[in-house]
Amino acid sequence: MARSIIIKAPAKVNLGLAVLGRRADGYHDLNSIMQQISLSDTLVLTPRLRQGWEFFCTEPSLAGESNLVCRAAALLSREAGCRLPGVRITLFKQIPVEAGLGGGSSDAAAALFALNRFWGLNFTLHKLLDLGAQLGSDVPFCLYGGTVQVMGRGEILEPLPPLPFHWVVVAVPAGLRLSTPAVYRSLVLGRQSVPPINDLAGAIKEGDCARIGLWFQRESVNTLEEAVLPACAPVAALKHRFKEMGLSPAMSGSGPSVFALVESYSVASMAVRSLLEEGTRAFLCWTVPGNFRKDGVENV
Ligand code: C5P
C-alpha cells in the first residue's frame, strides 16, 4: 500500500507585476516576478481501501469537487489512464483565500506533485508544468517555486537566482476577498502603467539589495493596483499604514493582500504585532528558495 505524504503548499507574492495587454483568449499578457514565501497550506495524503479519492478541507467554503486539488487529481488520473490506489486528501488551509497570494494555485501544484509520487506515476516536472498550466495561470510557477520571472499568461518561466533572504510582512484587510477575474475586467487598458520588471530582474540577477530596495520606493510596482486602489479603500488604507510604519508596501497579484520586504526581524515583527492589534490579518513570513519543494515533502 502507498505511504502517506505530507506536502507544504507555499504562498507567493508578486515582487512586480506588469499587465501588458489583453489577449484574444481573454487572458492578459504579463511580465511579473513571483517569489515564494514561508506562509503555507499543507496537504496530507493517506491511503484508503476504496479506489478513487476523497477530499476534506479545513476551510468549509473550499470543500467540494470544484476545488483545484480535486481538479488536479482528476486531470492526473485521466492522464495516467489506469486504476490507481485510493487516496484521502486533506487540505489544511492557512493562506488567506482570494487575497492575491496564490493559495489555490499552490494547493493545485502541491496536489500534482504529491499525487504523482503517491500513485507512482513518475511524470516529469515538464509534464507536470504542462498539466499545471491547464489548471490555472499561476500553477506552473507554484510547481517551480523560488524566485521566477513569469511571462505570457503565466506559463513562460525564467528562473532567477534566489532573492537574498528577506522577512516579508504580509497583511490582508479583515474579511476582504477579491475575485481575480473581476479585478482584471475592471482594469482600463491602453493607459495603464507598465512597471519596468526587467530592471528588477537585473537587480535580482546581480544580488543587488540596494537596487531591490529602491524598486519598492516606486509609487506602484503592480499594474493591478490601478484597478483595486480607487475602488477598494481598505487596501489603500493598508498601504498607507505600512508607509506610516516605515515600510515600502506593494499589493500582491490581484489583491487585496499587501506586503513589504524587510531586512530587520525586529522591524518586521513589530509591524506585524501592530497590525494584529489593529484587527488586520497579518503574517510574519520570509522568502523561501526554489528547492523548498524538495524539502517540503515528507513520506510518513
Ligand atoms: O488562470 P486562472 O484561472 O488562475 O485565472 C483566473 C482569472 O484571472 C482568469 O479567468 C482571468 O480573468 C484572469 N487572468 C488574466 N490573465 C492572466 C491570468 C489571469 O486575465 N494572465
PDB file of N, CA, C and O in Angstrom, residues 8-63:
ATOM      1  N   LYS A   8       3.971  20.723   1.827  1.00  0.00           N
ATOM      2  CA  LYS A   8       3.657  22.139   2.019  1.00  0.00           C
ATOM      3  C   LYS A   8       3.276  22.760   0.680  1.00  0.00           C
ATOM      4  O   LYS A   8       3.843  22.401  -0.359  1.00  0.00           O
ATOM      5  N   ALA A   9       2.364  23.725   0.721  1.00  0.00           N
ATOM      6  CA  ALA A   9       1.987  24.483  -0.480  1.00  0.00           C
ATOM      7  C   ALA A   9       2.183  25.968  -0.158  1.00  0.00           C
ATOM      8  O   ALA A   9       1.299  26.607   0.414  1.00  0.00           O
ATOM      9  N   PRO A  10       3.363  26.524  -0.505  1.00  0.00           N
ATOM     10  CA  PRO A  10       3.676  27.897  -0.086  1.00  0.00           C
ATOM     11  C   PRO A  10       2.922  28.958  -0.893  1.00  0.00           C
ATOM     12  O   PRO A  10       2.646  28.773  -2.085  1.00  0.00           O
ATOM     13  N   ALA A  11       2.646  30.078  -0.234  1.00  0.00           N
ATOM     14  CA  ALA A  11       2.062  31.244  -0.909  1.00  0.00           C
ATOM     15  C   ALA A  11       3.138  31.941  -1.741  1.00  0.00           C
ATOM     16  O   ALA A  11       4.320  31.647  -1.610  1.00  0.00           O
ATOM     17  N   LYS A  12       2.691  32.864  -2.592  1.00  0.00           N
ATOM     18  CA  LYS A  12       3.638  33.705  -3.359  1.00  0.00           C
ATOM     19  C   LYS A  12       3.251  35.167  -3.192  1.00  0.00           C
ATOM     20  O   LYS A  12       2.094  35.491  -2.869  1.00  0.00           O
ATOM     21  N   VAL A  13       4.238  36.027  -3.407  1.00  0.00           N
ATOM     22  CA  VAL A  13       3.930  37.443  -3.624  1.00  0.00           C
ATOM     23  C   VAL A  13       4.502  37.840  -4.976  1.00  0.00           C
ATOM     24  O   VAL A  13       5.456  37.225  -5.453  1.00  0.00           O
ATOM     25  N   ASN A  14       3.889  38.858  -5.601  1.00  0.00           N
ATOM     26  CA  ASN A  14       4.429  39.398  -6.855  1.00  0.00           C
ATOM     27  C   ASN A  14       5.322  40.574  -6.494  1.00  0.00           C
ATOM     28  O   ASN A  14       4.839  41.610  -6.030  1.00  0.00           O
ATOM     29  N   LEU A  15       6.635  40.398  -6.693  1.00  0.00           N
ATOM     30  CA  LEU A  15       7.565  41.496  -6.390  1.00  0.00           C
ATOM     31  C   LEU A  15       7.345  42.646  -7.367  1.00  0.00           C
ATOM     32  O   LEU A  15       7.682  43.789  -7.084  1.00  0.00           O
ATOM     33  N   GLY A  16       6.805  42.330  -8.520  1.00  0.00           N
ATOM     34  CA  GLY A  16       6.393  43.321  -9.512  1.00  0.00           C
ATOM     35  C   GLY A  16       5.451  42.636 -10.466  1.00  0.00           C
ATOM     36  O   GLY A  16       5.559  41.419 -10.672  1.00  0.00           O
ATOM     37  N   LEU A  17       4.485  43.380 -11.005  1.00  0.00           N
ATOM     38  CA  LEU A  17       3.538  42.766 -11.951  1.00  0.00           C
ATOM     39  C   LEU A  17       3.136  43.819 -12.983  1.00  0.00           C
ATOM     40  O   LEU A  17       2.547  44.848 -12.622  1.00  0.00           O
ATOM     41  N   ALA A  18       3.504  43.573 -14.243  1.00  0.00           N
ATOM     42  CA  ALA A  18       3.112  44.473 -15.328  1.00  0.00           C
ATOM     43  C   ALA A  18       2.090  43.760 -16.203  1.00  0.00           C
ATOM     44  O   ALA A  18       2.345  42.649 -16.668  1.00  0.00           O
ATOM     45  N   VAL A  19       0.937  44.397 -16.398  1.00  0.00           N
ATOM     46  CA  VAL A  19      -0.053  43.858 -17.342  1.00  0.00           C
ATOM     47  C   VAL A  19       0.211  44.546 -18.678  1.00  0.00           C
ATOM     48  O   VAL A  19       0.116  45.771 -18.791  1.00  0.00           O
ATOM     49  N   LEU A  20       0.566  43.731 -19.703  1.00  0.00           N
ATOM     50  CA  LEU A  20       0.988  44.313 -20.978  1.00  0.00           C
ATOM     51  C   LEU A  20      -0.197  44.558 -21.912  1.00  0.00           C
ATOM     52  O   LEU A  20      -0.190  45.496 -22.690  1.00  0.00           O
ATOM     53  N   GLY A  21      -1.199  43.691 -21.857  1.00  0.00           N
ATOM     54  CA  GLY A  21      -2.359  43.868 -22.738  1.00  0.00           C
ATOM     55  C   GLY A  21      -3.266  42.659 -22.677  1.00  0.00           C
ATOM     56  O   GLY A  21      -2.903  41.636 -22.079  1.00  0.00           O
ATOM     57  N   ARG A  22      -4.468  42.820 -23.291  1.00  0.00           N
ATOM     58  CA  ARG A  22      -5.435  41.712 -23.278  1.00  0.00           C
ATOM     59  C   ARG A  22      -5.210  40.836 -24.505  1.00  0.00           C
ATOM     60  O   ARG A  22      -4.908  41.335 -25.588  1.00  0.00           O
ATOM     61  N   ARG A  23      -5.358  39.530 -24.353  1.00  0.00           N
ATOM     62  CA  ARG A  23      -5.120  38.591 -25.442  1.00  0.00           C
ATOM     63  C   ARG A  23      -6.447  38.175 -26.058  1.00  0.00           C
ATOM     64  O   ARG A  23      -7.504  38.387 -25.488  1.00  0.00           O
ATOM     65  N   ALA A  24      -6.342  37.539 -27.216  1.00  0.00           N
ATOM     66  CA  ALA A  24      -7.551  37.092 -27.920  1.00  0.00           C
ATOM     67  C   ALA A  24      -8.326  36.074 -27.076  1.00  0.00           C
ATOM     68  O   ALA A  24      -9.553  35.994 -27.158  1.00  0.00           O
ATOM     69  N   ASP A  25      -7.629  35.298 -26.231  1.00  0.00           N
ATOM     70  CA  ASP A  25      -8.318  34.276 -25.425  1.00  0.00           C
ATOM     71  C   ASP A  25      -8.911  34.849 -24.136  1.00  0.00           C
ATOM     72  O   ASP A  25      -9.426  34.097 -23.297  1.00  0.00           O
ATOM     73  N   GLY A  26      -8.846  36.181 -23.967  1.00  0.00           N
ATOM     74  CA  GLY A  26      -9.456  36.810 -22.790  1.00  0.00           C
ATOM     75  C   GLY A  26      -8.484  36.969 -21.624  1.00  0.00           C
ATOM     76  O   GLY A  26      -8.738  37.758 -20.718  1.00  0.00           O
ATOM     77  N   TYR A  27      -7.399  36.218 -21.639  1.00  0.00           N
ATOM     78  CA  TYR A  27      -6.374  36.382 -20.590  1.00  0.00           C
ATOM     79  C   TYR A  27      -5.535  37.625 -20.910  1.00  0.00           C
ATOM     80  O   TYR A  27      -5.715  38.264 -21.949  1.00  0.00           O
ATOM     81  N   HIS A  28      -4.603  37.921 -20.028  1.00  0.00           N
ATOM     82  CA  HIS A  28      -3.728  39.071 -20.220  1.00  0.00           C
ATOM     83  C   HIS A  28      -2.275  38.612 -20.294  1.00  0.00           C
ATOM     84  O   HIS A  28      -1.873  37.692 -19.582  1.00  0.00           O
ATOM     85  N   ASP A  29      -1.501  39.291 -21.158  1.00  0.00           N
ATOM     86  CA  ASP A  29      -0.063  39.029 -21.188  1.00  0.00           C
ATOM     87  C   ASP A  29       0.583  39.777 -20.035  1.00  0.00           C
ATOM     88  O   ASP A  29       0.316  40.968 -19.823  1.00  0.00           O
ATOM     89  N   LEU A  30       1.406  39.055 -19.300  1.00  0.00           N
ATOM     90  CA  LEU A  30       2.013  39.601 -18.090  1.00  0.00           C
ATOM     91  C   LEU A  30       3.532  39.584 -18.178  1.00  0.00           C
ATOM     92  O   LEU A  30       4.107  38.800 -18.943  1.00  0.00           O
ATOM     93  N   ASN A  31       4.154  40.439 -17.386  1.00  0.00           N
ATOM     94  CA  ASN A  31       5.572  40.307 -17.074  1.00  0.00           C
ATOM     95  C   ASN A  31       5.647  40.518 -15.560  1.00  0.00           C
ATOM     96  O   ASN A  31       5.292  41.588 -15.070  1.00  0.00           O
ATOM     97  N   SER A  32       6.007  39.478 -14.832  1.00  0.00           N
ATOM     98  CA  SER A  32       5.925  39.560 -13.376  1.00  0.00           C
ATOM     99  C   SER A  32       7.099  38.809 -12.757  1.00  0.00           C
ATOM    100  O   SER A  32       7.652  37.900 -13.376  1.00  0.00           O
ATOM    101  N   ILE A  33       7.471  39.189 -11.557  1.00  0.00           N
ATOM    102  CA  ILE A  33       8.433  38.380 -10.799  1.00  0.00           C
ATOM    103  C   ILE A  33       7.719  37.878  -9.551  1.00  0.00           C
ATOM    104  O   ILE A  33       7.164  38.676  -8.771  1.00  0.00           O
ATOM    105  N   MET A  34       7.665  36.560  -9.438  1.00  0.00           N
ATOM    106  CA  MET A  34       6.976  35.944  -8.306  1.00  0.00           C
ATOM    107  C   MET A  34       8.002  35.368  -7.335  1.00  0.00           C
ATOM    108  O   MET A  34       9.051  34.862  -7.751  1.00  0.00           O
ATOM    109  N   GLN A  35       7.642  35.439  -6.068  1.00  0.00           N
ATOM    110  CA  GLN A  35       8.528  34.970  -5.004  1.00  0.00           C
ATOM    111  C   GLN A  35       7.731  34.115  -4.028  1.00  0.00           C
ATOM    112  O   GLN A  35       6.715  34.567  -3.497  1.00  0.00           O
ATOM    113  N   GLN A  36       8.195  32.886  -3.799  1.00  0.00           N
ATOM    114  CA  GLN A  36       7.536  32.059  -2.787  1.00  0.00           C
ATOM    115  C   GLN A  36       7.908  32.526  -1.389  1.00  0.00           C
ATOM    116  O   GLN A  36       9.038  32.961  -1.153  1.00  0.00           O
ATOM    117  N   ILE A  37       6.950  32.417  -0.476  1.00  0.00           N
ATOM    118  CA  ILE A  37       7.181  32.814   0.914  1.00  0.00           C
ATOM    119  C   ILE A  37       6.801  31.654   1.842  1.00  0.00           C
ATOM    120  O   ILE A  37       6.188  30.676   1.414  1.00  0.00           O
ATOM    121  N   SER A  38       7.170  31.819   3.104  1.00  0.00           N
ATOM    122  CA  SER A  38       7.034  30.690   4.040  1.00  0.00           C
ATOM    123  C   SER A  38       5.588  30.375   4.418  1.00  0.00           C
ATOM    124  O   SER A  38       5.279  29.235   4.789  1.00  0.00           O
ATOM    125  N   LEU A  39       4.679  31.351   4.345  1.00  0.00           N
ATOM    126  CA  LEU A  39       3.266  31.103   4.676  1.00  0.00           C
ATOM    127  C   LEU A  39       2.735  29.988   3.773  1.00  0.00           C
ATOM    128  O   LEU A  39       2.819  30.100   2.548  1.00  0.00           O
ATOM    129  N   SER A  40       2.224  28.918   4.364  1.00  0.00           N
ATOM    130  CA  SER A  40       1.896  27.728   3.550  1.00  0.00           C
ATOM    131  C   SER A  40       0.614  27.056   3.996  1.00  0.00           C
ATOM    132  O   SER A  40       0.290  27.029   5.187  1.00  0.00           O
ATOM    133  N   ASP A  41      -0.091  26.474   3.022  1.00  0.00           N
ATOM    134  CA  ASP A  41      -1.098  25.458   3.312  1.00  0.00           C
ATOM    135  C   ASP A  41      -0.357  24.124   3.422  1.00  0.00           C
ATOM    136  O   ASP A  41       0.820  24.015   3.039  1.00  0.00           O
ATOM    137  N   THR A  42      -1.053  23.111   3.927  1.00  0.00           N
ATOM    138  CA  THR A  42      -0.450  21.773   3.991  1.00  0.00           C
ATOM    139  C   THR A  42      -1.441  20.761   3.437  1.00  0.00           C
ATOM    140  O   THR A  42      -2.633  20.822   3.742  1.00  0.00           O
ATOM    141  N   LEU A  43      -0.940  19.870   2.605  1.00  0.00           N
ATOM    142  CA  LEU A  43      -1.758  18.767   2.081  1.00  0.00           C
ATOM    143  C   LEU A  43      -1.269  17.462   2.697  1.00  0.00           C
ATOM    144  O   LEU A  43      -0.062  17.224   2.749  1.00  0.00           O
ATOM    145  N   VAL A  44      -2.208  16.649   3.160  1.00  0.00           N
ATOM    146  CA  VAL A  44      -1.865  15.329   3.693  1.00  0.00           C
ATOM    147  C   VAL A  44      -2.578  14.268   2.856  1.00  0.00           C
ATOM    148  O   VAL A  44      -3.801  14.331   2.663  1.00  0.00           O
ATOM    149  N   LEU A  45      -1.798  13.348   2.313  1.00  0.00           N
ATOM    150  CA  LEU A  45      -2.349  12.255   1.501  1.00  0.00           C
ATOM    151  C   LEU A  45      -2.192  10.953   2.288  1.00  0.00           C
ATOM    152  O   LEU A  45      -1.071  10.617   2.689  1.00  0.00           O
ATOM    153  N   THR A  46      -3.298  10.266   2.509  1.00  0.00           N
ATOM    154  CA  THR A  46      -3.218   8.980   3.213  1.00  0.00           C
ATOM    155  C   THR A  46      -3.944   7.922   2.382  1.00  0.00           C
ATOM    156  O   THR A  46      -4.915   8.230   1.677  1.00  0.00           O
ATOM    157  N   PRO A  47      -3.482   6.670   2.480  1.00  0.00           N
ATOM    158  CA  PRO A  47      -4.120   5.612   1.680  1.00  0.00           C
ATOM    159  C   PRO A  47      -5.531   5.317   2.180  1.00  0.00           C
ATOM    160  O   PRO A  47      -5.815   5.477   3.360  1.00  0.00           O
ATOM    161  N   ARG A  48      -6.407   4.899   1.272  1.00  0.00           N
ATOM    162  CA  ARG A  48      -7.711   4.371   1.695  1.00  0.00           C
ATOM    163  C   ARG A  48      -7.993   3.139   0.861  1.00  0.00           C
ATOM    164  O   ARG A  48      -7.462   2.984  -0.263  1.00  0.00           O
ATOM    165  N   LEU A  49      -8.833   2.250   1.390  1.00  0.00           N
ATOM    166  CA  LEU A  49      -9.013   0.960   0.735  1.00  0.00           C
ATOM    167  C   LEU A  49      -9.769   1.088  -0.577  1.00  0.00           C
ATOM    168  O   LEU A  49      -9.425   0.464  -1.575  1.00  0.00           O
ATOM    169  N   ARG A  50     -10.815   1.965  -0.576  1.00  0.00           N
ATOM    170  CA  ARG A  50     -11.613   2.099  -1.807  1.00  0.00           C
ATOM    171  C   ARG A  50     -10.849   2.875  -2.861  1.00  0.00           C
ATOM    172  O   ARG A  50     -10.094   3.787  -2.554  1.00  0.00           O
ATOM    173  N   GLN A  51     -11.084   2.545  -4.128  1.00  0.00           N
ATOM    174  CA  GLN A  51     -10.448   3.269  -5.236  1.00  0.00           C
ATOM    175  C   GLN A  51     -10.904   4.727  -5.271  1.00  0.00           C
ATOM    176  O   GLN A  51     -11.907   5.080  -4.644  1.00  0.00           O
ATOM    177  N   GLY A  52     -10.200   5.573  -6.011  1.00  0.00           N
ATOM    178  CA  GLY A  52     -10.580   6.973  -6.175  1.00  0.00           C
ATOM    179  C   GLY A  52     -10.075   7.825  -5.019  1.00  0.00           C
ATOM    180  O   GLY A  52      -9.356   7.345  -4.153  1.00  0.00           O
ATOM    181  N   TRP A  53     -10.487   9.101  -5.015  1.00  0.00           N
ATOM    182  CA  TRP A  53     -10.008   9.990  -3.955  1.00  0.00           C
ATOM    183  C   TRP A  53     -11.195  10.606  -3.231  1.00  0.00           C
ATOM    184  O   TRP A  53     -12.286  10.726  -3.769  1.00  0.00           O
ATOM    185  N   GLU A  54     -10.954  10.942  -1.965  1.00  0.00           N
ATOM    186  CA  GLU A  54     -11.916  11.762  -1.240  1.00  0.00           C
ATOM    187  C   GLU A  54     -11.157  12.956  -0.692  1.00  0.00           C
ATOM    188  O   GLU A  54      -9.958  12.881  -0.408  1.00  0.00           O
ATOM    189  N   PHE A  55     -11.877  14.102  -0.571  1.00  0.00           N
ATOM    190  CA  PHE A  55     -11.215  15.373  -0.278  1.00  0.00           C
ATOM    191  C   PHE A  55     -11.860  16.045   0.931  1.00  0.00           C
ATOM    192  O   PHE A  55     -13.093  16.129   1.003  1.00  0.00           O
ATOM    193  N   PHE A  56     -11.025  16.469   1.871  1.00  0.00           N
ATOM    194  CA  PHE A  56     -11.500  17.226   3.031  1.00  0.00           C
ATOM    195  C   PHE A  56     -10.695  18.523   3.098  1.00  0.00           C
ATOM    196  O   PHE A  56      -9.528  18.538   2.730  1.00  0.00           O
ATOM    197  N   CYS A  57     -11.370  19.587   3.565  1.00  0.00           N
ATOM    198  CA  CYS A  57     -10.667  20.860   3.698  1.00  0.00           C
ATOM    199  C   CYS A  57     -11.083  21.533   4.998  1.00  0.00           C
ATOM    200  O   CYS A  57     -12.266  21.530   5.356  1.00  0.00           O
ATOM    201  N   THR A  58     -10.098  22.114   5.697  1.00  0.00           N
ATOM    202  CA  THR A  58     -10.394  22.772   6.976  1.00  0.00           C
ATOM    203  C   THR A  58     -11.178  24.067   6.783  1.00  0.00           C
ATOM    204  O   THR A  58     -11.722  24.606   7.731  1.00  0.00           O
ATOM    205  N   GLU A  59     -11.229  24.572   5.543  1.00  0.00           N
ATOM    206  CA  GLU A  59     -11.979  25.801   5.249  1.00  0.00           C
ATOM    207  C   GLU A  59     -13.256  25.379   4.502  1.00  0.00           C
ATOM    208  O   GLU A  59     -13.193  24.993   3.330  1.00  0.00           O
ATOM    209  N   PRO A  60     -14.424  25.440   5.180  1.00  0.00           N
ATOM    210  CA  PRO A  60     -15.644  24.879   4.583  1.00  0.00           C
ATOM    211  C   PRO A  60     -15.986  25.468   3.209  1.00  0.00           C
ATOM    212  O   PRO A  60     -16.485  24.759   2.339  1.00  0.00           O
ATOM    213  N   SER A  61     -15.673  26.763   2.988  1.00  0.00           N
ATOM    214  CA  SER A  61     -16.058  27.379   1.703  1.00  0.00           C
ATOM    215  C   SER A  61     -15.247  26.797   0.542  1.00  0.00           C
ATOM    216  O   SER A  61     -15.559  27.047  -0.621  1.00  0.00           O
ATOM    217  N   LEU A  62     -14.204  26.030   0.845  1.00  0.00           N
ATOM    218  CA  LEU A  62     -13.362  25.482  -0.228  1.00  0.00           C
ATOM    219  C   LEU A  62     -13.555  23.971  -0.406  1.00  0.00           C
ATOM    220  O   LEU A  62     -12.864  23.354  -1.217  1.00  0.00           O
ATOM    221  N   ALA A  63     -14.478  23.384   0.371  1.00  0.00           N
ATOM    222  CA  ALA A  63     -14.702  21.936   0.233  1.00  0.00           C
ATOM    223  C   ALA A  63     -15.463  21.685  -1.070  1.00  0.00           C
ATOM    224  O   ALA A  63     -16.119  22.576  -1.581  1.00  0.00           O
TER     225      ALA A  63
END
